[in-house]
Coordinates of C-alpha atoms in Angstrom, one line a residue:
M1 CA -6.7 -16.8 8.3
Q2 CA -9.7 -17.4 6.1
Q3 CA -9.4 -14.0 4.6
I4 CA -5.8 -14.4 3.7
Q5 CA -6.4 -17.8 2.0
T6 CA -9.4 -16.4 0.1
I7 CA -7.4 -13.4 -1.2
M8 CA -4.6 -15.7 -2.2
S9 CA -6.9 -18.0 -4.1
D10 CA -8.5 -15.1 -5.9
M11 CA -5.1 -13.6 -6.8
K12 CA -3.7 -16.9 -8.0
K13 CA -6.7 -17.3 -10.3
L14 CA -6.0 -13.8 -11.8
I15 CA -2.3 -14.6 -12.2
V16 CA -3.0 -17.9 -14.0
E17 CA -5.4 -16.0 -16.3
K18 CA -2.7 -13.5 -17.1
I19 CA 0.1 -15.9 -17.8
S20 CA -1.9 -18.4 -19.8
H21 CA -0.9 -18.3 -23.5
P22 CA -2.0 -21.2 -25.7
Y23 CA 1.0 -21.1 -28.0
L24 CA 3.6 -20.9 -25.3
Q25 CA 1.9 -23.6 -23.3
R26 CA 2.5 -26.0 -26.3
F27 CA 6.2 -25.7 -26.0
I28 CA 7.4 -24.6 -22.5
Q29 CA 6.7 -25.6 -19.0
T30 CA 3.8 -24.0 -17.2
P31 CA 5.3 -21.2 -15.1
I32 CA 5.3 -21.9 -11.4
I33 CA 3.7 -19.4 -9.1
D34 CA 5.7 -19.1 -5.9
E35 CA 2.9 -19.4 -3.3
D36 CA 5.2 -18.4 -0.4
K37 CA 6.0 -15.1 -2.0
L38 CA 2.3 -14.6 -2.8
L39 CA 1.5 -15.3 0.8
L40 CA 4.0 -12.8 2.1
I41 CA 2.7 -10.1 -0.3
V42 CA -1.0 -10.7 0.5
S43 CA -0.3 -10.8 4.2
M44 CA 1.5 -7.5 4.1
L45 CA -1.0 -5.7 1.9
D46 CA -4.0 -7.0 3.8
Q47 CA -3.2 -4.6 6.6
H48 CA -3.5 -1.5 4.4
G49 CA -7.3 -1.4 3.6
L50 CA -6.7 -1.5 -0.1
T51 CA -9.6 -1.8 -2.5
K52 CA -10.0 -5.0 -4.4
L53 CA -8.6 -3.4 -7.6
E54 CA -5.6 -1.9 -5.7
M55 CA -4.9 -5.3 -4.1
E56 CA -5.1 -7.0 -7.6
N57 CA -2.7 -4.4 -9.2
F58 CA -0.1 -4.6 -6.5
V59 CA -0.2 -8.4 -6.1
V60 CA -0.5 -9.4 -9.7
T61 CA 2.1 -7.0 -11.0
T62 CA 4.7 -8.1 -8.4
M63 CA 4.1 -11.7 -9.0
L64 CA 4.2 -11.3 -12.8
I65 CA 7.7 -9.8 -12.4
Q66 CA 8.7 -12.8 -10.2
I67 CA 7.4 -15.2 -12.8
A68 CA 9.2 -13.4 -15.5
L69 CA 12.5 -13.5 -13.6
D70 CA 12.0 -17.2 -12.8
T71 CA 11.1 -18.0 -16.4
H72 CA 14.3 -16.3 -17.7
E73 CA 16.2 -18.2 -15.0
H74 CA 14.8 -21.4 -16.4
V75 CA 16.5 -20.8 -19.8
T76 CA 19.9 -21.7 -18.3
N77 CA 18.5 -24.9 -16.8
I78 CA 16.9 -26.4 -19.9
S79 CA 18.5 -29.8 -20.5
N80 CA 20.4 -30.6 -23.6
I81 CA 17.9 -32.0 -26.1
N82 CA 18.9 -34.4 -28.9
E83 CA 16.7 -32.6 -31.4
E84 CA 18.7 -29.4 -31.8
D85 CA 15.9 -27.4 -33.4
T86 CA 13.5 -28.4 -30.7
G87 CA 15.9 -27.4 -28.0
L88 CA 16.6 -24.0 -29.6
T89 CA 12.9 -23.4 -30.0
S90 CA 12.3 -24.2 -26.3
R91 CA 15.0 -21.8 -25.2
Q92 CA 13.8 -19.1 -27.5
L93 CA 10.2 -19.4 -26.4
T94 CA 11.2 -19.5 -22.7
V95 CA 13.0 -16.2 -23.2
L96 CA 10.0 -14.9 -25.1
A97 CA 7.7 -16.0 -22.3
G98 CA 9.7 -14.2 -19.7
D99 CA 9.5 -11.0 -21.8
Y100 CA 5.8 -11.5 -22.3
F101 CA 5.2 -11.8 -18.6
S102 CA 7.3 -8.6 -18.0
G103 CA 5.3 -6.8 -20.6
L104 CA 2.1 -7.7 -18.8
Y105 CA 3.4 -6.2 -15.6
Y106 CA 4.4 -2.9 -17.3
K107 CA 1.0 -2.7 -19.0
I108 CA -1.0 -3.1 -15.8
L109 CA 1.1 -0.5 -14.0
A110 CA 1.0 1.8 -17.0
D111 CA -2.8 1.5 -17.1
T112 CA -3.0 2.6 -13.4
N113 CA -0.4 5.3 -14.0
N114 CA 1.5 4.2 -11.0
L115 CA 5.0 5.5 -11.9
A116 CA 6.2 5.3 -8.3
M117 CA 5.4 1.6 -8.2
I118 CA 7.2 1.0 -11.6
R119 CA 10.3 2.7 -10.2
V120 CA 10.5 0.7 -6.9
L121 CA 9.9 -2.6 -8.6
S122 CA 12.4 -1.8 -11.3
E123 CA 14.9 -1.2 -8.6
G124 CA 14.1 -4.6 -7.2
I125 CA 14.7 -6.2 -10.6
K126 CA 18.0 -4.4 -10.9
D127 CA 19.1 -5.6 -7.4
I128 CA 18.1 -9.2 -8.2
N129 CA 20.0 -9.3 -11.5
E130 CA 23.1 -7.7 -10.1
N131 CA 23.3 -10.1 -7.3
K132 CA 22.7 -13.1 -9.5
I133 CA 25.7 -12.1 -11.6
F134 CA 28.0 -12.2 -8.5
V135 CA 26.5 -15.5 -7.3
Y136 CA 26.7 -17.2 -10.7
Q137 CA 30.3 -16.0 -11.3
K138 CA 31.2 -17.1 -7.7
D139 CA 32.6 -13.6 -7.3
T140 CA 32.0 -13.1 -3.6
N141 CA 34.8 -13.3 -1.1
E142 CA 32.8 -13.4 2.2
I143 CA 30.2 -15.9 3.4
D144 CA 28.0 -13.3 5.0
L145 CA 28.0 -11.3 1.8
L146 CA 27.1 -14.4 -0.2
M147 CA 24.2 -15.1 2.1
N148 CA 23.1 -11.5 1.8
R149 CA 23.2 -11.8 -2.0
I150 CA 21.0 -14.9 -1.9
M151 CA 18.6 -13.1 0.5
T152 CA 18.4 -10.2 -2.0
I153 CA 17.8 -12.5 -5.0
E154 CA 14.9 -14.2 -3.1
S155 CA 13.2 -11.2 -1.6
A156 CA 14.2 -7.9 -3.3
L157 CA 10.8 -7.5 -5.0
I158 CA 8.9 -7.9 -1.7
Q159 CA 11.5 -5.7 0.1
K160 CA 10.9 -2.9 -2.4
L161 CA 7.1 -3.3 -2.1
A162 CA 7.6 -3.1 1.7
E163 CA 9.6 0.1 1.3
Y164 CA 6.8 1.5 -0.9
F165 CA 4.3 0.9 1.9
H166 CA 6.7 1.8 4.7
E167 CA 6.7 -1.7 6.2
K168 CA 10.1 -2.2 7.8
E169 CA 8.8 -5.3 9.6
W170 CA 7.6 -7.1 6.4
K171 CA 10.9 -6.3 4.8
E172 CA 12.7 -8.2 7.5
I173 CA 10.1 -11.0 7.6
S174 CA 10.2 -11.7 3.9
S175 CA 14.0 -11.6 3.8
H176 CA 14.5 -14.2 6.5
F177 CA 11.6 -16.3 5.6
L178 CA 12.7 -16.6 1.9
L179 CA 16.3 -17.1 2.9
V180 CA 15.4 -20.1 5.0
K181 CA 13.4 -21.6 2.2
R182 CA 16.2 -21.1 -0.4
L183 CA 18.9 -22.5 1.9
I184 CA 16.9 -25.6 2.6
L185 CA 16.4 -26.0 -1.2
E186 CA 20.1 -25.6 -1.8
K187 CA 20.9 -28.2 0.9
N188 CA 18.7 -30.7 -0.8
L189 CA 20.3 -30.0 -4.1
F190 CA 23.7 -30.4 -2.6
L191 CA 22.9 -33.7 -1.0
H192 CA 21.4 -35.1 -4.3
G193 CA 23.7 -33.6 -6.9
S194 CA 25.0 -30.1 -7.1
S195 CA 24.1 -26.7 -5.7
L196 CA 25.1 -23.2 -6.9
L197 CA 25.2 -21.9 -3.4
F198 CA 27.3 -24.8 -2.0
D199 CA 29.7 -24.5 -5.0
S200 CA 30.3 -20.9 -3.8
L201 CA 30.6 -21.9 -0.2
M202 CA 33.1 -24.6 -1.2
K203 CA 35.2 -22.0 -3.0
L204 CA 35.2 -19.8 0.1
V205 CA 35.8 -22.5 2.8
F206 CA 38.0 -24.9 0.7
P207 CA 39.7 -22.7 -1.9
N208 CA 42.1 -25.5 -2.9
I209 CA 39.4 -27.9 -4.0
N210 CA 38.1 -27.5 -7.5
Q211 CA 35.1 -29.9 -7.6
Q212 CA 32.4 -30.9 -5.2
D213 CA 33.2 -34.6 -5.9
E214 CA 36.6 -34.1 -4.3
L215 CA 35.1 -33.2 -0.9
S216 CA 35.4 -35.7 1.9
K217 CA 32.3 -36.6 3.9
E218 CA 33.6 -34.5 6.8
Q219 CA 34.1 -31.5 4.5
K220 CA 30.6 -31.9 3.1
N221 CA 29.3 -32.0 6.7
D222 CA 31.2 -28.8 7.5
L223 CA 29.4 -27.0 4.7
L224 CA 26.0 -28.3 5.8
I225 CA 26.7 -27.2 9.4
L226 CA 27.7 -23.8 8.1
C227 CA 24.5 -23.5 6.1
D228 CA 22.4 -24.7 9.1
R229 CA 23.8 -21.9 11.2
Y230 CA 22.3 -19.3 8.8
I231 CA 19.0 -21.2 8.6
Q232 CA 18.7 -21.4 12.4
F233 CA 19.6 -17.7 12.8
S234 CA 16.8 -16.7 10.4
I235 CA 14.3 -19.0 12.0
Q236 CA 15.1 -17.8 15.5
F237 CA 15.0 -14.2 14.3
L238 CA 11.5 -14.7 12.9
E239 CA 10.2 -16.6 16.0
S240 CA 11.6 -14.1 18.5
T241 CA 11.1 -10.8 16.7
Y242 CA 7.7 -11.4 15.1
P243 CA 5.8 -13.9 17.4
S244 CA 2.5 -12.4 16.2
L245 CA 2.8 -13.5 12.6
N246 CA -0.5 -14.6 11.1
I247 CA -1.3 -18.3 11.5
T248 CA -0.9 -19.0 7.8
I249 CA 2.7 -17.8 7.7
K250 CA 3.4 -19.6 11.0
N251 CA 2.1 -22.9 9.6
R252 CA 4.1 -22.5 6.5
L253 CA 7.3 -21.7 8.4
T254 CA 6.7 -24.8 10.5
S255 CA 6.3 -26.9 7.4
I256 CA 9.6 -25.5 6.0
I257 CA 11.3 -26.2 9.3
N258 CA 10.0 -29.8 9.3
Q259 CA 11.4 -30.1 5.8
Q260 CA 14.8 -29.0 7.1
H261 CA 14.6 -31.7 9.8
S262 CA 13.7 -34.3 7.2
I263 CA 16.7 -33.4 5.0
A264 CA 19.0 -33.7 8.1
K265 CA 17.6 -37.1 9.0
T266 CA 18.0 -38.4 5.4
F267 CA 21.6 -37.2 5.4
V268 CA 22.4 -39.1 8.6
E269 CA 20.6 -42.2 7.4
E270 CA 22.4 -42.2 4.0
G271 CA 25.8 -41.3 5.6

């Protein structure tokens, strides 16, 4: 456990150094490092006896791609700003920042001459972007397919990394772990406003209703129960299939599950 946490801390420091850019920091939010994805990557690679430099290259490059994708995603979420020029600058610089982080990733892999790694991670980027299009356009006609798209969006990079290292187990672990995390996030968004995932679920389950505001309490509860079924399936899969997960991942999964219970309790109390 101590080794995993030490490696994570070292990797996070390196990532922060890479993404720190004084000019961008003046105008845009500091990029968020997804520590759960970092934990999954480090836990998987820790088993392979990599050198410190190899570990840095694989971890930092994969996380830089994730940060680049998350940064570009943030462009669509920037709030309307009264000062039109400031808003435009913020959006433009956010796009630029995403491109900058992507460039850092390609530079590191180019320096190591790892063409195979470039290829598999590029496939991951492609899978993520393609599935985002379907989800954003609500162009999915089956609930299972929608959940698979969300799973791919969340875990494709780690899945591709797992394929590169022939780690079928970690491909499954990361997919279900990150799906649970995303679904709990979407539940919280749904209960306190709007959720892209629940908008898609609503379209599939209640095709004659156009807006979330038109849902009755019972219909909202039906959607939450449906989402909970997928959450519970993935939790049970992880607990039964991989009981020997390292303690850091187990503790984090427990924390996420507790968050799920807290959201459910809040819904009952507010209902």
